[in-house]
Short mmCIF file of N, CA and C and ligand atoms in Angstrom, two decimals:
data_model
loop_
_atom_site.label_atom_id
_atom_site.label_comp_id
_atom_site.label_asym_id
_atom_site.label_seq_id
_atom_site.Cartn_x
_atom_site.Cartn_y
_atom_site.Cartn_z
N MET L 15 -16.62 -7.08 29.69
CA MET L 15 -17.39 -6.75 28.98
C MET L 15 -16.88 -5.67 27.54
N THR L 16 -17.63 -5.75 26.88
CA THR L 16 -17.30 -4.67 26.47
C THR L 16 -17.88 -3.13 26.19
N LEU L 17 -16.97 -2.68 25.40
CA LEU L 17 -17.34 -0.75 25.51
C LEU L 17 -18.90 -0.79 25.17
N PHE L 18 -19.45 -1.61 24.06
CA PHE L 18 -20.54 -1.61 23.20
C PHE L 18 -21.72 -2.19 24.56
N GLU L 19 -21.60 -3.56 25.36
CA GLU L 19 -22.03 -3.80 26.14
C GLU L 19 -22.37 -2.68 27.14
N LYS L 20 -21.37 -1.86 27.39
CA LYS L 20 -21.54 -0.72 28.50
C LYS L 20 -22.70 -0.07 27.97
N ILE L 21 -22.23 0.19 26.79
CA ILE L 21 -23.80 1.27 26.39
C ILE L 21 -25.08 0.81 26.60
N ILE L 22 -25.27 -0.40 26.08
CA ILE L 22 -26.63 -1.37 26.33
C ILE L 22 -26.74 -1.02 27.38
N ALA L 23 -25.65 -1.37 28.68
CA ALA L 23 -26.23 -1.64 29.97
C ALA L 23 -26.15 0.03 31.19
N ARG L 24 -26.81 1.06 29.30
CA ARG L 24 -26.28 2.65 30.15
C ARG L 24 -25.60 2.82 31.11
N GLU L 25 -24.08 2.17 31.37
CA GLU L 25 -23.28 2.04 32.17
C GLU L 25 -21.65 3.45 30.99
N ILE L 26 -22.19 3.23 30.08
CA ILE L 26 -21.28 4.40 29.42
C ILE L 26 -22.73 5.35 28.18
N PRO L 27 -22.27 6.70 28.66
CA PRO L 27 -23.35 7.58 27.73
C PRO L 27 -22.96 7.45 26.43
N ALA L 28 -24.70 7.16 25.30
CA ALA L 28 -24.23 7.51 24.01
C ALA L 28 -25.33 8.12 23.35
N GLU L 29 -25.64 8.38 22.29
CA GLU L 29 -26.84 9.10 21.92
C GLU L 29 -27.75 8.17 20.87
N ILE L 30 -28.25 7.57 21.77
CA ILE L 30 -29.04 6.36 21.05
C ILE L 30 -30.45 6.78 20.19
N VAL L 31 -30.63 6.00 19.30
CA VAL L 31 -31.76 7.08 17.79
C VAL L 31 -32.86 5.79 18.32
N TYR L 32 -32.07 4.35 18.12
CA TYR L 32 -34.13 3.72 18.16
C TYR L 32 -33.26 2.42 18.95
N GLU L 33 -33.94 1.52 19.75
CA GLU L 33 -33.63 0.85 20.30
C GLU L 33 -34.61 -0.54 20.66
N ASP L 34 -34.47 -1.34 20.11
CA ASP L 34 -35.55 -2.31 20.57
C ASP L 34 -35.02 -4.02 21.60
N ASP L 35 -35.82 -5.02 21.52
CA ASP L 35 -35.41 -5.94 22.55
C ASP L 35 -34.18 -6.73 22.00
N LEU L 36 -33.41 -6.29 20.94
CA LEU L 36 -32.37 -7.36 19.77
C LEU L 36 -32.01 -6.74 19.77
N CYS L 37 -31.49 -4.78 19.22
CA CYS L 37 -31.04 -4.08 19.42
C CYS L 37 -30.72 -2.79 19.52
N LEU L 38 -29.32 -2.26 19.17
CA LEU L 38 -29.21 -0.23 19.94
C LEU L 38 -28.50 -0.03 18.58
N ALA L 39 -29.14 1.12 18.32
CA ALA L 39 -28.40 2.17 17.65
C ALA L 39 -28.36 3.52 18.07
N PHE L 40 -26.73 3.51 18.22
CA PHE L 40 -26.43 4.76 19.15
C PHE L 40 -25.56 6.04 17.58
N LYS L 41 -25.45 7.13 17.70
CA LYS L 41 -24.19 7.97 17.61
C LYS L 41 -23.17 7.75 17.21
N ASP L 42 -22.07 7.40 16.00
CA ASP L 42 -20.70 7.19 16.67
C ASP L 42 -20.27 8.37 17.17
N ILE L 43 -19.13 8.01 18.02
CA ILE L 43 -18.33 9.39 18.48
C ILE L 43 -17.42 9.86 18.05
N ASN L 44 -17.16 9.68 17.02
CA ASN L 44 -16.02 9.79 15.75
C ASN L 44 -16.65 9.83 14.62
N PRO L 45 -17.41 10.79 14.45
CA PRO L 45 -18.59 10.30 12.59
C PRO L 45 -17.58 10.38 11.28
N GLN L 46 -17.47 10.03 10.79
CA GLN L 46 -16.68 10.00 9.41
C GLN L 46 -17.93 10.74 8.37
N ALA L 47 -19.73 10.74 8.88
CA ALA L 47 -19.96 11.80 7.70
C ALA L 47 -21.74 12.11 8.49
N PRO L 48 -22.11 12.78 7.57
CA PRO L 48 -22.96 13.62 8.89
C PRO L 48 -23.32 12.50 9.87
N VAL L 49 -24.11 11.98 8.66
CA VAL L 49 -24.56 10.71 9.43
C VAL L 49 -23.45 9.99 10.01
N HIS L 50 -22.99 8.63 11.39
CA HIS L 50 -22.60 7.94 10.60
C HIS L 50 -23.02 7.09 12.83
N VAL L 51 -24.16 6.12 12.55
CA VAL L 51 -25.10 5.80 13.43
C VAL L 51 -23.94 4.26 13.90
N LEU L 52 -24.23 3.10 14.88
CA LEU L 52 -23.84 2.07 14.93
C LEU L 52 -24.56 1.27 15.35
N LEU L 53 -25.38 -0.17 14.93
CA LEU L 53 -26.46 -0.65 15.03
C LEU L 53 -26.39 -1.93 15.52
N ILE L 54 -26.38 -1.93 17.26
CA ILE L 54 -25.63 -3.47 17.62
C ILE L 54 -26.53 -3.99 18.45
N PRO L 55 -26.23 -5.80 18.10
CA PRO L 55 -27.14 -6.97 18.14
C PRO L 55 -27.02 -5.72 19.76
N LYS L 56 -27.85 -6.84 20.72
CA LYS L 56 -27.98 -6.84 22.12
C LYS L 56 -27.05 -7.95 22.68
N LYS L 57 -27.09 -8.85 21.83
CA LYS L 57 -26.42 -9.85 21.92
C LYS L 57 -24.72 -10.14 21.67
N PRO L 58 -23.85 -10.67 22.44
CA PRO L 58 -22.15 -10.23 21.85
C PRO L 58 -21.93 -10.87 21.07
N ILE L 59 -22.85 -10.40 20.18
CA ILE L 59 -21.73 -11.79 18.80
C ILE L 59 -20.02 -10.65 18.90
N PRO L 60 -19.65 -11.26 18.02
CA PRO L 60 -18.10 -10.82 19.07
C PRO L 60 -17.96 -9.59 17.04
N ARG L 61 -17.68 -10.46 16.32
CA ARG L 61 -17.63 -9.29 14.49
C ARG L 61 -18.23 -11.00 13.68
N VAL L 62 -18.50 -10.28 12.91
CA VAL L 62 -19.77 -10.70 11.74
C VAL L 62 -19.64 -12.21 11.43
N GLY L 63 -18.14 -13.17 11.58
CA GLY L 63 -17.61 -13.40 10.87
C GLY L 63 -17.68 -15.01 12.33
N GLU L 64 -17.78 -14.13 13.11
CA GLU L 64 -17.86 -15.04 13.89
C GLU L 64 -20.13 -15.51 14.29
N ALA L 65 -21.31 -14.95 13.80
CA ALA L 65 -22.19 -15.49 14.27
C ALA L 65 -22.11 -16.83 13.70
N GLU L 66 -23.21 -17.61 14.23
CA GLU L 66 -23.59 -18.80 14.00
C GLU L 66 -24.89 -18.76 13.40
N THR L 67 -25.08 -19.52 12.70
CA THR L 67 -26.59 -20.37 12.34
C THR L 67 -27.54 -19.82 12.93
N GLU L 68 -27.62 -19.94 14.31
CA GLU L 68 -29.10 -19.92 14.97
C GLU L 68 -28.89 -18.40 15.29
N ASP L 69 -27.44 -17.35 14.49
CA ASP L 69 -28.19 -15.84 14.87
C ASP L 69 -28.49 -15.15 13.40
N GLN L 70 -28.98 -16.57 12.29
CA GLN L 70 -29.33 -15.96 11.23
C GLN L 70 -31.41 -14.65 11.13
N ALA L 71 -31.62 -15.28 12.24
CA ALA L 71 -32.31 -14.21 12.57
C ALA L 71 -32.54 -12.84 13.02
N LEU L 72 -31.51 -12.91 13.68
CA LEU L 72 -30.80 -11.35 14.68
C LEU L 72 -29.97 -10.72 13.50
N LEU L 73 -29.32 -11.45 12.34
CA LEU L 73 -28.74 -10.53 11.75
C LEU L 73 -29.75 -9.77 10.24
N GLY L 74 -30.15 -10.89 9.96
CA GLY L 74 -31.76 -10.26 9.06
C GLY L 74 -32.47 -9.22 10.29
N HIS L 75 -32.75 -9.28 11.68
CA HIS L 75 -33.41 -7.96 11.36
C HIS L 75 -32.37 -6.95 12.04
N LEU L 76 -31.20 -7.43 12.08
CA LEU L 76 -30.32 -5.95 12.64
C LEU L 76 -29.74 -4.94 10.87
N LEU L 77 -30.53 -5.89 9.38
CA LEU L 77 -30.54 -5.58 8.44
C LEU L 77 -31.82 -4.64 8.06
N LEU L 78 -33.27 -5.53 8.74
CA LEU L 78 -33.76 -5.03 8.57
C LEU L 78 -34.05 -3.23 8.83
N LYS L 79 -33.68 -3.64 10.27
CA LYS L 79 -33.50 -1.92 11.59
C LYS L 79 -32.59 -1.13 10.93
N ALA L 80 -31.34 -1.82 10.07
CA ALA L 80 -30.79 -0.36 9.61
C ALA L 80 -31.67 0.39 8.68
N GLY L 81 -32.35 -0.13 7.67
CA GLY L 81 -33.01 0.33 6.89
C GLY L 81 -34.14 1.93 7.75
N ALA L 82 -34.70 0.71 8.34
CA ALA L 82 -36.21 1.42 9.36
C ALA L 82 -34.96 2.66 10.31
N VAL L 83 -33.66 2.66 11.04
CA VAL L 83 -33.13 3.95 11.25
C VAL L 83 -32.35 4.89 9.75
N ALA L 84 -32.17 4.40 9.13
CA ALA L 84 -31.87 5.20 7.99
C ALA L 84 -33.24 6.44 8.08
N ASP L 85 -34.13 5.34 7.84
CA ASP L 85 -35.79 6.12 7.44
C ASP L 85 -36.12 7.06 8.81
N LEU L 86 -35.99 7.02 9.33
CA LEU L 86 -35.92 7.28 10.92
C LEU L 86 -34.98 8.82 10.43
N LEU L 87 -33.42 8.83 10.36
CA LEU L 87 -32.77 9.60 10.31
C LEU L 87 -33.10 10.63 8.86
N GLY L 88 -33.88 10.00 7.92
CA GLY L 88 -34.32 10.87 6.72
C GLY L 88 -33.58 10.55 5.70
N VAL L 89 -32.26 9.45 6.15
CA VAL L 89 -31.66 9.37 4.77
C VAL L 89 -32.02 8.23 3.88
N LYS L 90 -33.24 7.10 4.16
CA LYS L 90 -33.55 6.47 2.93
C LYS L 90 -33.39 6.77 1.70
N GLN L 91 -34.48 7.79 1.29
CA GLN L 91 -34.59 8.16 -0.01
C GLN L 91 -33.70 7.90 -0.89
N ILE L 92 -34.18 7.47 -2.47
CA ILE L 92 -32.98 6.65 -3.16
C ILE L 92 -31.90 8.54 -3.88
N ASP L 93 -32.62 10.09 -3.35
CA ASP L 93 -32.32 10.44 -3.88
C ASP L 93 -31.23 11.25 -2.89
N LYS L 94 -30.78 10.56 -1.74
CA LYS L 94 -29.95 10.62 -0.25
C LYS L 94 -29.29 8.93 -0.68
N GLY L 95 -29.28 8.83 0.22
CA GLY L 95 -28.14 6.83 0.61
C GLY L 95 -27.60 7.27 1.53
N PHE L 96 -27.13 5.64 1.52
CA PHE L 96 -26.70 5.23 2.65
C PHE L 96 -25.30 4.36 2.45
N ARG L 97 -24.83 3.66 3.02
CA ARG L 97 -24.76 3.13 3.33
C ARG L 97 -23.37 2.17 4.39
N LEU L 98 -23.59 1.13 4.22
CA LEU L 98 -23.78 -0.24 5.22
C LEU L 98 -21.98 -0.80 5.13
N ALA L 99 -21.80 -0.61 6.72
CA ALA L 99 -20.10 -1.10 6.24
C ALA L 99 -20.11 -2.24 7.47
N ILE L 100 -19.42 -3.08 7.87
CA ILE L 100 -19.16 -4.34 9.13
C ILE L 100 -18.12 -4.40 9.04
N ASN L 101 -16.76 -4.21 9.95
CA ASN L 101 -15.64 -4.58 9.56
C ASN L 101 -15.23 -5.48 10.01
N HIS L 102 -14.64 -6.22 9.92
CA HIS L 102 -14.40 -7.62 10.20
C HIS L 102 -12.36 -8.21 11.10
N GLY L 103 -11.86 -7.88 11.74
CA GLY L 103 -10.55 -8.65 11.93
C GLY L 103 -9.45 -7.02 11.49
N GLU L 104 -8.41 -7.03 12.11
CA GLU L 104 -7.28 -6.09 11.30
C GLU L 104 -8.26 -5.62 10.38
N HIS L 105 -7.65 -6.04 9.02
CA HIS L 105 -7.60 -5.36 7.79
C HIS L 105 -8.58 -4.72 7.60
N GLY L 106 -9.64 -5.11 7.98
CA GLY L 106 -11.21 -4.63 8.59
C GLY L 106 -11.52 -3.06 8.77
N GLY L 107 -10.56 -3.25 10.03
CA GLY L 107 -10.20 -1.62 10.22
C GLY L 107 -11.50 -2.76 12.20
N GLU L 108 -11.36 -3.76 12.19
CA GLU L 108 -12.52 -3.74 13.85
C GLU L 108 -11.41 -3.14 15.31
N THR L 109 -12.29 -2.11 15.65
CA THR L 109 -11.08 -2.31 16.74
C THR L 109 -12.07 -2.62 18.03
N VAL L 110 -13.53 -2.40 17.41
CA VAL L 110 -14.37 -2.90 19.32
C VAL L 110 -15.05 -4.18 19.07
N PRO L 111 -14.46 -5.59 19.77
CA PRO L 111 -15.36 -6.42 19.47
C PRO L 111 -16.48 -7.19 19.67
N HIS L 112 -17.37 -6.35 18.77
CA HIS L 112 -18.75 -6.48 19.33
C HIS L 112 -18.85 -5.85 18.19
N LEU L 113 -19.70 -7.30 17.13
CA LEU L 113 -20.68 -6.99 15.99
C LEU L 113 -21.41 -5.31 15.85
N HIS L 114 -21.04 -4.45 15.43
CA HIS L 114 -21.73 -3.59 15.41
C HIS L 114 -21.63 -3.06 12.85
N ILE L 115 -23.09 -3.08 12.75
CA ILE L 115 -23.22 -2.23 11.76
C ILE L 115 -22.68 -0.77 11.44
N HIS L 116 -21.81 0.18 10.44
CA HIS L 116 -21.99 1.71 10.58
C HIS L 116 -22.81 1.63 9.98
N LEU L 117 -23.73 2.57 9.98
CA LEU L 117 -24.94 3.35 8.88
C LEU L 117 -24.40 4.88 8.48
N LEU L 118 -23.49 5.41 7.59
CA LEU L 118 -23.08 6.20 7.02
C LEU L 118 -23.77 7.45 5.89
N ALA L 119 -23.48 7.86 6.13
CA ALA L 119 -24.79 8.80 5.47
C ALA L 119 -24.40 10.74 5.40
N GLY L 120 -25.43 11.16 4.28
CA GLY L 120 -25.35 11.97 4.60
C GLY L 120 -24.74 13.43 3.92
N ARG L 121 -23.46 12.46 2.74
CA ARG L 121 -23.19 13.12 1.69
C ARG L 121 -22.73 12.25 1.47
N PRO L 122 -21.54 12.13 -0.42
CA PRO L 122 -21.46 10.88 -1.29
C PRO L 122 -20.37 10.49 -1.32
N LEU L 123 -20.95 9.56 -1.13
CA LEU L 123 -19.32 8.90 0.16
C LEU L 123 -18.33 8.06 -1.43
N ALA L 124 -17.17 7.77 -1.44
CA ALA L 124 -16.20 7.25 -2.55
C ALA L 124 -16.71 5.53 -1.78
N TRP L 125 -16.35 5.91 -3.43
CA TRP L 125 -16.15 3.76 -3.79
C TRP L 125 -14.97 3.77 -4.74
N PRO L 126 -14.33 2.73 -4.68
CA PRO L 126 -14.35 2.07 -3.95
C PRO L 126 -13.56 2.34 -2.51
N PRO L 127 -13.88 2.58 -0.91
CA PRO L 127 -12.97 2.68 -0.25
C PRO L 127 -11.96 2.70 0.40
N GLY L 128 -10.94 3.42 1.18
CA GLY L 128 -9.64 3.19 1.61
C GLY L 128 -9.08 1.66 2.10
P1 AMP J 1 -15.26 -0.11 13.66
O1 AMP J 1 -13.85 0.33 13.81
O2 AMP J 1 -15.28 -1.25 13.14
O3 AMP J 1 -14.74 -1.68 14.93
O4 AMP J 1 -15.67 0.97 14.27
C1 AMP J 1 -16.34 1.33 16.29
C2 AMP J 1 -16.46 2.55 15.92
O5 AMP J 1 -16.95 2.83 17.27
C3 AMP J 1 -15.58 3.52 15.58
O6 AMP J 1 -16.12 4.38 14.73
C4 AMP J 1 -15.78 4.52 16.85
O7 AMP J 1 -15.33 5.82 16.86
C5 AMP J 1 -17.28 4.10 17.59
N1 AMP J 1 -16.77 4.37 19.14
C6 AMP J 1 -15.86 4.25 20.11
N2 AMP J 1 -16.01 3.93 20.97
C7 AMP J 1 -17.55 5.04 21.06
C8 AMP J 1 -18.35 5.49 21.71
N3 AMP J 1 -18.02 5.49 23.62
N4 AMP J 1 -19.48 5.64 21.71
C9 AMP J 1 -20.06 5.30 20.65
N5 AMP J 1 -19.27 5.34 19.35
C10 AMP J 1 -17.79 5.04 19.73
#
């Protein structure tokens, strides 16, 4: 069971900000911005490049809910804004093998990322 599956199962505590039958959003334990939330599918897909055609609706659901969570956290307005990031594999910076979308906001974010 991955760390994030344990969070879904409430075996490890997390500050949950949104949940529905398909996904969970909770605060990152090591925030890189004033707002840093992880949005994960409840289905344990290891990483985005391993999602299957059958996951198409779930992936769309996650992006729609990322916008909804940004709204919930007060960062959706165009004069504020947010960034979504998905890390895949070593060079991508992935450390937890359960697909997650980082939602970062609350300060201007540099581009390109490091
Ligand atoms: P990544 O490096 O893209 O795989 O992202 C994994 C993220 O999970 C990192 O930003 C970590 O800070 C975060 N993280 C690790 N353990 C926990 C935890 N117990 N609760 C919340 N976030 C966590």
